[in-house]
Coordinates of C-alpha atoms and ligand atoms in Angstrom, one line a residue:
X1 CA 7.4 5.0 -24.6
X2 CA 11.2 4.6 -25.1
X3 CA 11.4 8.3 -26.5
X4 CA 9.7 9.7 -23.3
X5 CA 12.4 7.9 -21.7
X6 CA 15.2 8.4 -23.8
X7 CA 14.1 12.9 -23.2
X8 CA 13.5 12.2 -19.3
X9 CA 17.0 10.7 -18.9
X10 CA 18.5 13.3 -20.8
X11 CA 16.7 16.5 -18.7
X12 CA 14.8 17.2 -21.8
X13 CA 12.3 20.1 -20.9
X14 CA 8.6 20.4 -20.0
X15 CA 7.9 21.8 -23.1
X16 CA 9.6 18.8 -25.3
X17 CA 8.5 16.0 -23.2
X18 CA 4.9 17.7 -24.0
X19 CA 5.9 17.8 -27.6
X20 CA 6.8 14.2 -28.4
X21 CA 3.9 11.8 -29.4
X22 CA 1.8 9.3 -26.9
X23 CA 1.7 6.0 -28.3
X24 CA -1.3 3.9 -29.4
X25 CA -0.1 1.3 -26.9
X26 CA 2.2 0.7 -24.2
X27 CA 3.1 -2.2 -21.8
X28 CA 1.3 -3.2 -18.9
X29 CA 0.5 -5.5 -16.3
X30 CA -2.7 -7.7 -16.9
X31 CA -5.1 -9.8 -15.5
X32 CA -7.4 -11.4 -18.3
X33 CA -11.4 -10.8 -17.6
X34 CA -11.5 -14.8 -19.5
X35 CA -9.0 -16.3 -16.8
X36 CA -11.2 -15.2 -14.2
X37 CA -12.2 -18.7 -13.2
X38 CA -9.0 -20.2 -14.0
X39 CA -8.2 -20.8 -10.0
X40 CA -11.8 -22.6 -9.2
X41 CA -11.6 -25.2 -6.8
X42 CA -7.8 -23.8 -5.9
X43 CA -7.0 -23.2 -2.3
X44 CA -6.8 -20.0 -1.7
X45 CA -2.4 -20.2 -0.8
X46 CA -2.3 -22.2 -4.2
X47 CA -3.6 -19.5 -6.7
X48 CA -0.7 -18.5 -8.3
X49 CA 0.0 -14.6 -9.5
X50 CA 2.2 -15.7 -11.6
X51 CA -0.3 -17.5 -14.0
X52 CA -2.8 -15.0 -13.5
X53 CA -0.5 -11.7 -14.3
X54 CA 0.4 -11.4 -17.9
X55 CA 3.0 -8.3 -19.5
X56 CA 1.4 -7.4 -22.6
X57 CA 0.7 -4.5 -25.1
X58 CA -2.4 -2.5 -24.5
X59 CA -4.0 0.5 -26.1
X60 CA -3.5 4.2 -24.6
X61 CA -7.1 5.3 -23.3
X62 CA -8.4 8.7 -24.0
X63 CA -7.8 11.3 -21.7
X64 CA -10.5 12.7 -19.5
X65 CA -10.1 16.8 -18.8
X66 CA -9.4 15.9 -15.6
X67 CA -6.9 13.6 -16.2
X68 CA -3.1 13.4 -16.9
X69 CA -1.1 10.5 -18.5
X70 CA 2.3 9.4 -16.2
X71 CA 5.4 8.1 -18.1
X72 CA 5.6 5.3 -15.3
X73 CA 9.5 4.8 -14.4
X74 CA 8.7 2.7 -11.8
X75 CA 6.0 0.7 -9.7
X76 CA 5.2 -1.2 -6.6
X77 CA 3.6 -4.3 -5.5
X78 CA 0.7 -3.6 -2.9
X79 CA -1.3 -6.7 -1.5
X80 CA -4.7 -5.3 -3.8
X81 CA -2.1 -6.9 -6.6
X82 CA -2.2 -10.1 -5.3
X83 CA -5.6 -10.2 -4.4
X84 CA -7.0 -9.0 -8.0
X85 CA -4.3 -11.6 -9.3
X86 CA -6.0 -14.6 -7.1
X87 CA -9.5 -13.1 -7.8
X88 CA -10.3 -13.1 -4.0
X89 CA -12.3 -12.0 -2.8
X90 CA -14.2 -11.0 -5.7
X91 CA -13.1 -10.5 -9.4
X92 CA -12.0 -6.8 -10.0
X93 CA -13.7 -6.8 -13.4
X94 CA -17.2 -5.9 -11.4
X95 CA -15.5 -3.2 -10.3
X96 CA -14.6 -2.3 -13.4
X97 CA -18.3 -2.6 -14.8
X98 CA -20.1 -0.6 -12.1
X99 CA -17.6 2.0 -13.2
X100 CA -18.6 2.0 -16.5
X101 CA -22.1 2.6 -15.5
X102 CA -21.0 6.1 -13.6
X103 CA -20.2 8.3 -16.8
X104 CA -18.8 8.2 -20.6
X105 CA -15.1 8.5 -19.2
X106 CA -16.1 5.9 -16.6
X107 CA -17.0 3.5 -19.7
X108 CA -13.5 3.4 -20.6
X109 CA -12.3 1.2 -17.8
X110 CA -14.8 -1.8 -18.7
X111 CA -12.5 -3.9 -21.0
X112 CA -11.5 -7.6 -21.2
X113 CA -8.2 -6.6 -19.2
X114 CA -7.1 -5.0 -15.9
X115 CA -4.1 -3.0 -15.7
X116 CA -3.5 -2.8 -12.3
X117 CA -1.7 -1.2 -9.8
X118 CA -1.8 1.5 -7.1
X119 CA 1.6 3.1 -7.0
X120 CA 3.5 5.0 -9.4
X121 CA 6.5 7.6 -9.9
X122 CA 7.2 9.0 -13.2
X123 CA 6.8 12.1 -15.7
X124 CA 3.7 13.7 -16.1
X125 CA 3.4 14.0 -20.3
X126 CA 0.4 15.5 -21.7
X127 CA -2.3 17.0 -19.1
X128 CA -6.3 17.6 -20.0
X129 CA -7.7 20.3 -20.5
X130 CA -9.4 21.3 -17.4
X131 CA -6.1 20.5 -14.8
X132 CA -4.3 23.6 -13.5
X133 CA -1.4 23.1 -11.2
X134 CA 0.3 20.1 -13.6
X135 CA 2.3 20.4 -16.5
X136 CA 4.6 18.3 -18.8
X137 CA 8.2 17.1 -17.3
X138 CA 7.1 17.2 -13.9
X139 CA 8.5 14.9 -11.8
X140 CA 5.4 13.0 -9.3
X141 CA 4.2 10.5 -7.5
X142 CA 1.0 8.7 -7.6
X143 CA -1.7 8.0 -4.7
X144 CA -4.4 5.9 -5.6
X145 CA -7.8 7.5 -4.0
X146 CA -9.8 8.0 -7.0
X147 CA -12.4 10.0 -6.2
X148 CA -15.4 12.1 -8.1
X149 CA -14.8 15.7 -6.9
X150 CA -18.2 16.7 -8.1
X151 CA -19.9 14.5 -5.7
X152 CA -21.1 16.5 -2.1
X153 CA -20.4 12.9 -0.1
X154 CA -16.2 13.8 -1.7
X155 CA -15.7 17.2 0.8
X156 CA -15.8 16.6 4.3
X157 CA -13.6 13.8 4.0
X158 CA -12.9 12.1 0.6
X159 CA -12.7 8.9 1.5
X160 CA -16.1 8.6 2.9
X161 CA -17.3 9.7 -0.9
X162 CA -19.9 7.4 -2.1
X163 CA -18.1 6.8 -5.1
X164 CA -14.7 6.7 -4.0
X165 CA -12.5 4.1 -5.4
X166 CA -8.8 2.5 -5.0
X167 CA -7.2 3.1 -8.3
X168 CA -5.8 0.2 -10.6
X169 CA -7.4 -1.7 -8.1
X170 CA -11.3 -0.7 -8.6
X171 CA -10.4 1.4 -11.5
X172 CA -8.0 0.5 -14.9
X173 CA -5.1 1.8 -16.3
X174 CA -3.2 1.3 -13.0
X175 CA 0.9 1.7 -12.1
X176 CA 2.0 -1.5 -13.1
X177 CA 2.8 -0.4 -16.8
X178 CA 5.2 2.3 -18.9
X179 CA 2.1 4.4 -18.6
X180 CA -0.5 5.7 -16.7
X181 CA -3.9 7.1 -16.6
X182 CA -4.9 8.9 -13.2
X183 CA -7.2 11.8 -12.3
X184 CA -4.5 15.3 -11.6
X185 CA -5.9 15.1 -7.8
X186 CA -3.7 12.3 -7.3
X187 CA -0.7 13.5 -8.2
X188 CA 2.5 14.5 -5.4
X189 CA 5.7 15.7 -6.1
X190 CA 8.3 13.2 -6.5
X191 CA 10.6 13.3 -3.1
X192 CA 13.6 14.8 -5.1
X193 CA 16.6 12.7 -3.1
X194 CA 14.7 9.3 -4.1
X195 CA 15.3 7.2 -6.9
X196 CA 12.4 6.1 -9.5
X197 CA 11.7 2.7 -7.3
X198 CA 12.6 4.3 -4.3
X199 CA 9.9 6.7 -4.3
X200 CA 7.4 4.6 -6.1
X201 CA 6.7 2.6 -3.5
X202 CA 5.5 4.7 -0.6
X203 CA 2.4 6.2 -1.2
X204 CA -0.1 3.8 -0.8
X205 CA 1.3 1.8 2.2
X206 CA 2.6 5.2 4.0
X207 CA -0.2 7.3 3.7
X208 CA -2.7 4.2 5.0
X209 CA -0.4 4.2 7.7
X210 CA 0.0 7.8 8.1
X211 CA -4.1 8.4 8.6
X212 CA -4.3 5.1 10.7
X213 CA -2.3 6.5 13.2
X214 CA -1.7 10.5 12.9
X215 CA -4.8 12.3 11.4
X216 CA -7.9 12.9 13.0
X217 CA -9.7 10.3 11.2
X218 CA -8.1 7.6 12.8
X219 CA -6.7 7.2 16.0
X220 CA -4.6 10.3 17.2
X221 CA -1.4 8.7 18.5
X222 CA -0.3 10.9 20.8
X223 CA 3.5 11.4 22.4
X224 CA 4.2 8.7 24.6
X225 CA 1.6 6.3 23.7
X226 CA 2.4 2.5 23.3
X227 CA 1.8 1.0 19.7
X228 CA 1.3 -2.8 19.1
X229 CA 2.1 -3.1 15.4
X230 CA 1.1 -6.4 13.4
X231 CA 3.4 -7.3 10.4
X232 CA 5.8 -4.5 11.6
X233 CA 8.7 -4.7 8.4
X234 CA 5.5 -5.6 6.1
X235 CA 3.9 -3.0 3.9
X236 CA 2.2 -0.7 6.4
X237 CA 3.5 -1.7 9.5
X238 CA 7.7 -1.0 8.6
X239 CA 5.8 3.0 7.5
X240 CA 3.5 2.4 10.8
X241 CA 6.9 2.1 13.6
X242 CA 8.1 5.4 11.8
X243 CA 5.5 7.3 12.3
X244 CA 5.2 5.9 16.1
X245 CA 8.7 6.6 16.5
X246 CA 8.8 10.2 15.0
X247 CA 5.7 11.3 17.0
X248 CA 6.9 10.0 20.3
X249 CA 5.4 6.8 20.8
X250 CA 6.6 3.5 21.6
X251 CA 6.5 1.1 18.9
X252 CA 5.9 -2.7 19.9
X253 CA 6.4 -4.3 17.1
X254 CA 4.9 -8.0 16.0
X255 CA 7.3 -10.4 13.3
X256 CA 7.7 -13.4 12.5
X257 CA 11.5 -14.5 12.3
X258 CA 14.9 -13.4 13.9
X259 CA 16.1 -11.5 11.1
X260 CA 12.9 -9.7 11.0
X261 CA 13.3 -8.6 14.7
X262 CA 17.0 -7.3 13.9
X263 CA 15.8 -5.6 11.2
X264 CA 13.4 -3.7 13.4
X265 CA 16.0 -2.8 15.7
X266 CA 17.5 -1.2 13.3
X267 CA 14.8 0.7 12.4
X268 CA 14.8 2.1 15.9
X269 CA 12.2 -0.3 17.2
X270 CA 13.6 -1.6 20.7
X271 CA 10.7 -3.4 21.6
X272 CA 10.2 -7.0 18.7
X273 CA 7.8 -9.9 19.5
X274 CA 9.3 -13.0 17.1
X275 CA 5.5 -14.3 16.7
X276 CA 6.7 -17.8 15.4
X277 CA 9.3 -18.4 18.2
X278 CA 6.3 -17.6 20.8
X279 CA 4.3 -19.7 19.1
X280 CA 1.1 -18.2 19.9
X281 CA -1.9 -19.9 18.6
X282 CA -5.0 -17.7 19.2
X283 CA -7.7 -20.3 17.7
X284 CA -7.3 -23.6 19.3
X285 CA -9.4 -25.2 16.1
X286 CA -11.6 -23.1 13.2
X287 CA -14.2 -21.9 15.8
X288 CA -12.4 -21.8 19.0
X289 CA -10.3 -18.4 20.4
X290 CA -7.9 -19.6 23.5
X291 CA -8.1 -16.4 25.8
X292 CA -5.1 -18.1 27.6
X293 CA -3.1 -17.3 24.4
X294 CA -4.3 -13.8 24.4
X295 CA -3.4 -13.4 27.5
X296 CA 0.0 -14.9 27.1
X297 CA 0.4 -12.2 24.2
X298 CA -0.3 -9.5 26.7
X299 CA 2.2 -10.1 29.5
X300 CA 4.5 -10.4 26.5
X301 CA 3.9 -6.6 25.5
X302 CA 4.0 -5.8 29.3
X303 CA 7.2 -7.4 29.8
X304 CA 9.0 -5.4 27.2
X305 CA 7.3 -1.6 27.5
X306 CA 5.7 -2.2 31.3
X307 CA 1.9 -1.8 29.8
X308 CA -0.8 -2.0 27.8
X309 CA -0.8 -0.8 24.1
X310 CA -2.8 2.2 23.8
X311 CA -3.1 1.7 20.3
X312 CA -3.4 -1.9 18.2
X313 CA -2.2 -1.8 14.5
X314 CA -4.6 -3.7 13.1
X315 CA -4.6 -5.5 9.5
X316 CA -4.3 -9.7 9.6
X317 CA -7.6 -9.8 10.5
X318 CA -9.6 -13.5 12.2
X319 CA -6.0 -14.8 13.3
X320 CA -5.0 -11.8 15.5
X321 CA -8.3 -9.6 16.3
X322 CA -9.6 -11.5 19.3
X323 CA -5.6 -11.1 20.7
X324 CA -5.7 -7.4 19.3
X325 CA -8.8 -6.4 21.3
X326 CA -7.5 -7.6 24.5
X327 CA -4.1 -6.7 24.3
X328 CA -5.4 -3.1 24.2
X329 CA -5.5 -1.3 27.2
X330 CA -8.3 0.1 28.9
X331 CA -10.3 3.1 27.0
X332 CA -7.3 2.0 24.0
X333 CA -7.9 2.3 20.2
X334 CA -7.7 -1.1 17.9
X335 CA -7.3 0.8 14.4
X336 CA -7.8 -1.7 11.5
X337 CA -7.9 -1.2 8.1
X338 CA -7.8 -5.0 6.4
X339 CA -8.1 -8.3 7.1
X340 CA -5.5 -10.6 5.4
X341 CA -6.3 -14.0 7.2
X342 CA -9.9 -13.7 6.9
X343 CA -12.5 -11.0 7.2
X344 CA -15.7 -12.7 9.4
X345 CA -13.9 -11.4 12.5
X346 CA -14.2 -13.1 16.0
X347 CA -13.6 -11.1 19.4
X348 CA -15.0 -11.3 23.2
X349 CA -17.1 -7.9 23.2
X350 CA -16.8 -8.1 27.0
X351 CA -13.0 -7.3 26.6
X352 CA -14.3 -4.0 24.5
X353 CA -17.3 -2.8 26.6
X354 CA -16.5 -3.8 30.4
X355 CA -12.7 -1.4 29.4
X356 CA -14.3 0.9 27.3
X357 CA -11.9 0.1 24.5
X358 CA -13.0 1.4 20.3
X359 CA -12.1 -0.2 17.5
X360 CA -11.5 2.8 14.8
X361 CA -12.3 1.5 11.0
X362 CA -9.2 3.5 8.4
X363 CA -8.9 3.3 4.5
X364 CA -6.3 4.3 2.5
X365 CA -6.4 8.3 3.1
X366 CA -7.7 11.5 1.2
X367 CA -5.6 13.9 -0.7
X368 CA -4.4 16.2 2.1
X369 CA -3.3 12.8 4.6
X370 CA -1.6 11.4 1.2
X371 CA 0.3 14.8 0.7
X372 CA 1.5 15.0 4.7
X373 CA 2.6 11.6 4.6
X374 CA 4.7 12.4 1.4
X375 CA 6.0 15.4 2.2
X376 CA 7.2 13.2 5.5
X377 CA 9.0 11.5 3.1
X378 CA 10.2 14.3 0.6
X379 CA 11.5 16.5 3.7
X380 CA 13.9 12.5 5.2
X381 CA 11.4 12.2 7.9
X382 CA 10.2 9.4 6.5
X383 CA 12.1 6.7 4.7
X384 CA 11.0 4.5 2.0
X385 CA 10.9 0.7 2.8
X386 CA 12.1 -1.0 -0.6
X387 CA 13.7 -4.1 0.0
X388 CA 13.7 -5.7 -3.6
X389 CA 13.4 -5.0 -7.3
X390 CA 11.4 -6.6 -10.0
X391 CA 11.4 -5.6 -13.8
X392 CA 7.8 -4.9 -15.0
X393 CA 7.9 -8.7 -16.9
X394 CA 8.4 -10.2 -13.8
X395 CA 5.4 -8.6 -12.1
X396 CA 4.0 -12.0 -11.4
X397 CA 6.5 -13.1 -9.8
X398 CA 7.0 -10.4 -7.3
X399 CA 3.2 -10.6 -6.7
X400 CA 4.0 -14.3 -5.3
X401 CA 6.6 -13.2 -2.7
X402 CA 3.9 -10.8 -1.4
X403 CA 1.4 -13.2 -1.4
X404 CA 3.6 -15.8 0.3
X405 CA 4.9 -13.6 2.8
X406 CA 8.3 -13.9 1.6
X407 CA 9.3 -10.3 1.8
X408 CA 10.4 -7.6 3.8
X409 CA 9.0 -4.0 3.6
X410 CA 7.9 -2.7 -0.3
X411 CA 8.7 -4.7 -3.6
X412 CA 9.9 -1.8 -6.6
X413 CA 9.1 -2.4 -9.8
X414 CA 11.0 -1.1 -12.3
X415 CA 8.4 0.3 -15.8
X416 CA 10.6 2.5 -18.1
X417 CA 13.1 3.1 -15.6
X418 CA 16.4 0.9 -17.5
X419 CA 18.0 -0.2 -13.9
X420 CA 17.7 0.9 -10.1
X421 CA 19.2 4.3 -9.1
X422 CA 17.8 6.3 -11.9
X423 CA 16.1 9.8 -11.2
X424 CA 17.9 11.4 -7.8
X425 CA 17.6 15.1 -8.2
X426 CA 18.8 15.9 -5.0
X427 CA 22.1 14.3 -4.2
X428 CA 22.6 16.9 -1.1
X429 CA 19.4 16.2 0.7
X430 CA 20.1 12.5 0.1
X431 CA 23.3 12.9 2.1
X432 CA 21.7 14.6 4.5
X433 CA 19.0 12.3 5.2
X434 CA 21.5 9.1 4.8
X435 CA 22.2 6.4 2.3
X436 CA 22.5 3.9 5.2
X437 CA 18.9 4.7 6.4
X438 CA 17.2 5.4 3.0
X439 CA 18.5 1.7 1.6
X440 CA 18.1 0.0 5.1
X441 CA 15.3 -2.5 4.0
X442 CA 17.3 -2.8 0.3
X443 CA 20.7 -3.9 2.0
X444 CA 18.6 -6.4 4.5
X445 CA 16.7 -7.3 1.3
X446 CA 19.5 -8.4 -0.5
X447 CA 21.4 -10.7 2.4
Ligands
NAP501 P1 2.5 -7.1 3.7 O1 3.6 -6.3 3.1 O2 2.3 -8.5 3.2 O3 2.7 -7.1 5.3 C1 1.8 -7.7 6.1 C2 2.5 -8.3 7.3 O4 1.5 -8.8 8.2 C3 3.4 -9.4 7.0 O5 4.7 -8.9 6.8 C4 3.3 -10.4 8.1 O6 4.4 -10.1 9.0 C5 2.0 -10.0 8.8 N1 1.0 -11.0 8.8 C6 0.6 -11.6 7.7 N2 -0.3 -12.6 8.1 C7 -0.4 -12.6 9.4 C8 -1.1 -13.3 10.4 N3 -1.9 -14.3 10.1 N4 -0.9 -13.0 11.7 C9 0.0 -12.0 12.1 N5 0.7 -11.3 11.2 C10 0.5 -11.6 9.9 O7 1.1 -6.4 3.4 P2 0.7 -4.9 3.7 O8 1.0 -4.1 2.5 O9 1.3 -4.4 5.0 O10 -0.9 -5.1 3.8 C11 -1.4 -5.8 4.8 C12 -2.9 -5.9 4.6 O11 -3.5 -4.6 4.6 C13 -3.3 -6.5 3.2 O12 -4.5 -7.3 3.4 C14 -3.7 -5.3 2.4 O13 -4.6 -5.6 1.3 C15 -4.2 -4.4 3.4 N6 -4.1 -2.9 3.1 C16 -5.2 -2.2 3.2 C17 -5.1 -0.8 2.9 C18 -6.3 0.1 3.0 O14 -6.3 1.2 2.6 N7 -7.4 -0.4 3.5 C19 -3.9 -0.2 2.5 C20 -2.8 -1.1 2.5 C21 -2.9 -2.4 2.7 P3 5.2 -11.2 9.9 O15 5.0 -12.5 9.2 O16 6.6 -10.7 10.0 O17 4.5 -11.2 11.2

C-alpha cells in the first residue's frame, strides 16, 4: 500500500492511482475468531482491548461489482471496537457467519479474523464493475450502514432493512487497516478543509447523532426546544450539542469532570451538569431506582434552563434511563439509541403514560441522514470532535481509553496517513470555518 500512498501524497491522478497494483495483503486491525474465549470468567471492566486487538497482515478480498476498495489514510475508534474487542455482548464472528449464509460475496467475510472498524477517510483505488458515480483518486469518507439494496424491506427507510448491518462491525474488512472493502453506497465526499484523521472520525458518531435528533425518523428537535444530552464531549453527545445548538435548541449537557464542563462551554454549551460532583446515584443497590435522585436530577435541569427537557439524549442505558424518563417533560421525547451500562432497562411507566411522554428507538442512519450530516460538516457547520491520535499498531490501546472512559470527543487513527495534518485540500474554507474551533477537542485533548 506504500505506492498508493507515496501517488496520493504527491496529487498523482485518478487515472494512475487506478493504474498501480492492489496488493495481495495489507495491514489491519484483528480480533482472532480462536481468542474468542480468552476473557471467560473476566469482569466485564477487566477485558482488555489491548490483548484482544492484534496489527497484522491479511489478504485483499475480492471485489464484489458493487464494491470499491479505500486506500485507508486514516481511522477512528467507535465503541462497536471495544465491544467486538471484549466480545460482549456476543462474539462478532456470528455475525460474520450469518453473513456468509446471505450470498457468494457474503461468504467472503467468514474467516478466522475480523477486521474491524466503522470509520474511514481515504482514496477510492479500483471500483467494481457495476458502481457509477465513483472513480479512482477520489477523495471520501466512509459510513458504515451496509445494506442489501436489492432487498424491498432497504427503500422506505434503509435502516429498517431486514438485512441491514453495521460495517466492520457485523461485516469484515472494516476501517481499521491501510485498506478497505465497503459497498460504493457508503461512500461521502471527504470534507475538503479536513485533515485525513480529522475527517475520519465523524461519520458514524455524527450521523447517529444527526438522525437522533434532526430527521424525521427520530425525534424532530425543533427551535427552541431543551435537550438533556448524556456523555455530552463523548462520541455522540459532543456531535449531539452541535446539532442542538445550530437548530436552535438549548443544549443541557451531562459530564462527568470539571474540565469536561469547560470544555462544553467552549463548545457553546452554557448549560453543564458535572454528574460526579452531584453525585447522583439513581439505583440505591442492583434492583432498586431512588426516585428522590431522579428527582434531584430534575430540579437540577430546571435550575439552569427554567424547565423540563423536551428531548432526553439517550445512550448509557440501566444507570440513567429511569432518571431519563422522568427528567423529560410532559408529552417529551427520550430518544435512545444504546445502552453502554447495561441493556435490561428499568423505568416507572407511570412517569411515561400518566405525561404522555415517548421513548423514540434510533440506529445509526440511512444514506441520505449520513450524507446531511456530512455535508454539515463539509460546508463548517459542523465540526469534527478529535481529541487524540493513535497509529494503526496501537489500535488496542486506543480501544482501552474508550472503553475506560478516558477520553474526550473521537480517537483518530492514523492507517497510511505518515503523521497528523496530511490531506487539507481546502486551506481557504479551513480559515473560514476556524482552526481554533475545528482543533477545539485536539488542543483540550492534548492538556
Ligand atoms: P463515548 O465516546 O464513550 O461517549 C459516551 C459518554 O457517555 C462518555 O463520554 C460518558 O460521559 C458517558 N457515560 C458513560 N457511561 C455513563 C453512565 N453510566 N452514566 C452516564 N453517562 C455515562 O461513546 P459514544 O461513541 O458516544 O457511544 C456511546 C454508546 O452509544 C456506546 O454504547 C455505543 O456503542 C453506542 N452507539 C450506538 C450507535 C448506534 O447507531 N446505535 C452509534 C454510536 C454509538 P461522562 O463520563 O463525561 O458523563
Amino acid at each position: 500500500m506504500r505506492e498508493f500512498l507515496e501517488a496520493i501524497e504527491s496529487g498523482a491522478s485518478g487515472d494512475e492511482i487506478g493504474a498501480l497494483a492492489v496488493p495481495e495483503s495489507y495491514r489491519a486491525a484483528v480480533v482472532l475468531k480462536d481468542e474468542m474465549e480468552m476473557f471467560g470468567g473476566v469482569p466485564s471492566d477487566d477485558k482488555d482491548p489491548r490483548k484482544a486487538l492484534h496489527v497484522q497482515d491479511v489478504a485483499v478480498p475480492e471485489l464484489a461489482p458493487d464494491e470499491a476498495y479505500v486506500a485507508v489514510l486514516a481511522s477512528a475508534i467507535n465503541f462497536n471496537t471495544v465491544w467486538t474487542s471484549i466480545f460482549e455482548p456476543l462474539p462478532t464472528f456470528g455475525f460474520l457467519q450469518r453473513l456468509a449464509k446471505e450470498s457468494v460475496w457474503g461468504k467472503r467475510h467468514d474467516l478466522p479474523y475480523h477486521v474491524v472498524g466503522s470509520d474511514a477517510a481515504g482514496v477510492v483505488i479500483r471500483v467494481g464493475s457495476a458502481v457509477r458515480n465513483w472513480k479512482p483518486g477520489d477523495r471520501v469518507v466512509v459510513h458504515c450502514n451496509y445494506v442489501d439494496d436489492q432487498d424491498p424491506s432497504a427503500h422506505d427507510d434503509a435502516m429498517l432493512a431486514t438485512n441491514q448491518r453495521i460495517w466492520g462491525f457485523e461485516s469484515n474488512f472494516g476501517g481499521l487497516a491501510d485498506l478497505a472493502l465497503v459497498r460504493a453506497n457508503q461512500l461521502m465526499p471527504k470534507p475538503a478543509h479536513l485533515s485525513w484523521e480529522e475527517a475520519a472520525c465523524n461519520a458514524l458518531c455524527n450521523s447517529t447523532s444527526y438522525r437522533m435528533l434532526v430527521s424525521h425518523n427520530a425525534a424532530q428537535m425543533k427551535q427552541g426546544d431543551i435537550v438533556l444530552i448524556w456523555g455530552a464531549t463523548g462520541g455522540l453527545g459532543g456531535y449531539a450539542v452541535q446539532h442542538v445548538l445550530n437548530g436552535g435548541g438549548v443544549p443541557v449537557g451531562v459530564v462527568s469532570s470539571p474540565d469536561k464542563v469547560e470544555l462544553l462551554h467552549e463548545l457553546g454549551c452554557d448549560a453543564a451538569i458535572d454528574r460526579k460532583a452531584a453525585g447522583y446515584k439513581f439505583w440505591k443497590d442492583e434492583h432498586t431506582q431512588d426516585e428522590a435522585e431522579w428527582r434531584r436530577f430534575g430540579k437540577d435541569i430546571r435550575a439552569l434552563v427554567g424547565d423540563d427537557p423536551n428531548i432526553v439524549f439517550e445512550h448509557p442505558g440501566r444507570q440513567t434511563m429511569g432518571a431519563s424518563v422522568f427528567a423529560a417533560a410532559r408529552g417529551g421525547t427520550i430518544v435512545t439509541c444504546a445502552a453502554t451500562s447495561g441493556y435490561m432497562i428499568e423505568y416507572d411507566n407511570r412517569h411515561l403514560w400518566m405525561k404522555l411522554k415517548r421513548i423514540v428507538a434510533s440506529h445509526f442512519a440511512n444514506y441520505k441522514e449520513a450524507w446531511e450530516a456530512n455535508r454539515l460538516l463539509a460546508t463548517g457547520k459542523v465540526q469534527p470532535i478529535l481529541s487524540a491520535v493513535y497509529p494503526l499498531e496501537q489500535t488496542g490501546e486506543a480501544a482501552y481509553q474508550v472503553h475506560h472512559n478516558l477520553h474526550e470527543g473521537k480517537i483518530g487513527v492514523l492507517c497510511l496517513a505518515p503523521e497528523e495534518g496530511h490531506g487539507i485540500d481546502d486551506p481557504e474554507l479551513r480559515e473560514k470555518v476556524g482552526e481554533d474551533r475545528i482543533t477545539l477537542f485536539r488542543r483540550h485533548g492534548s492538556h
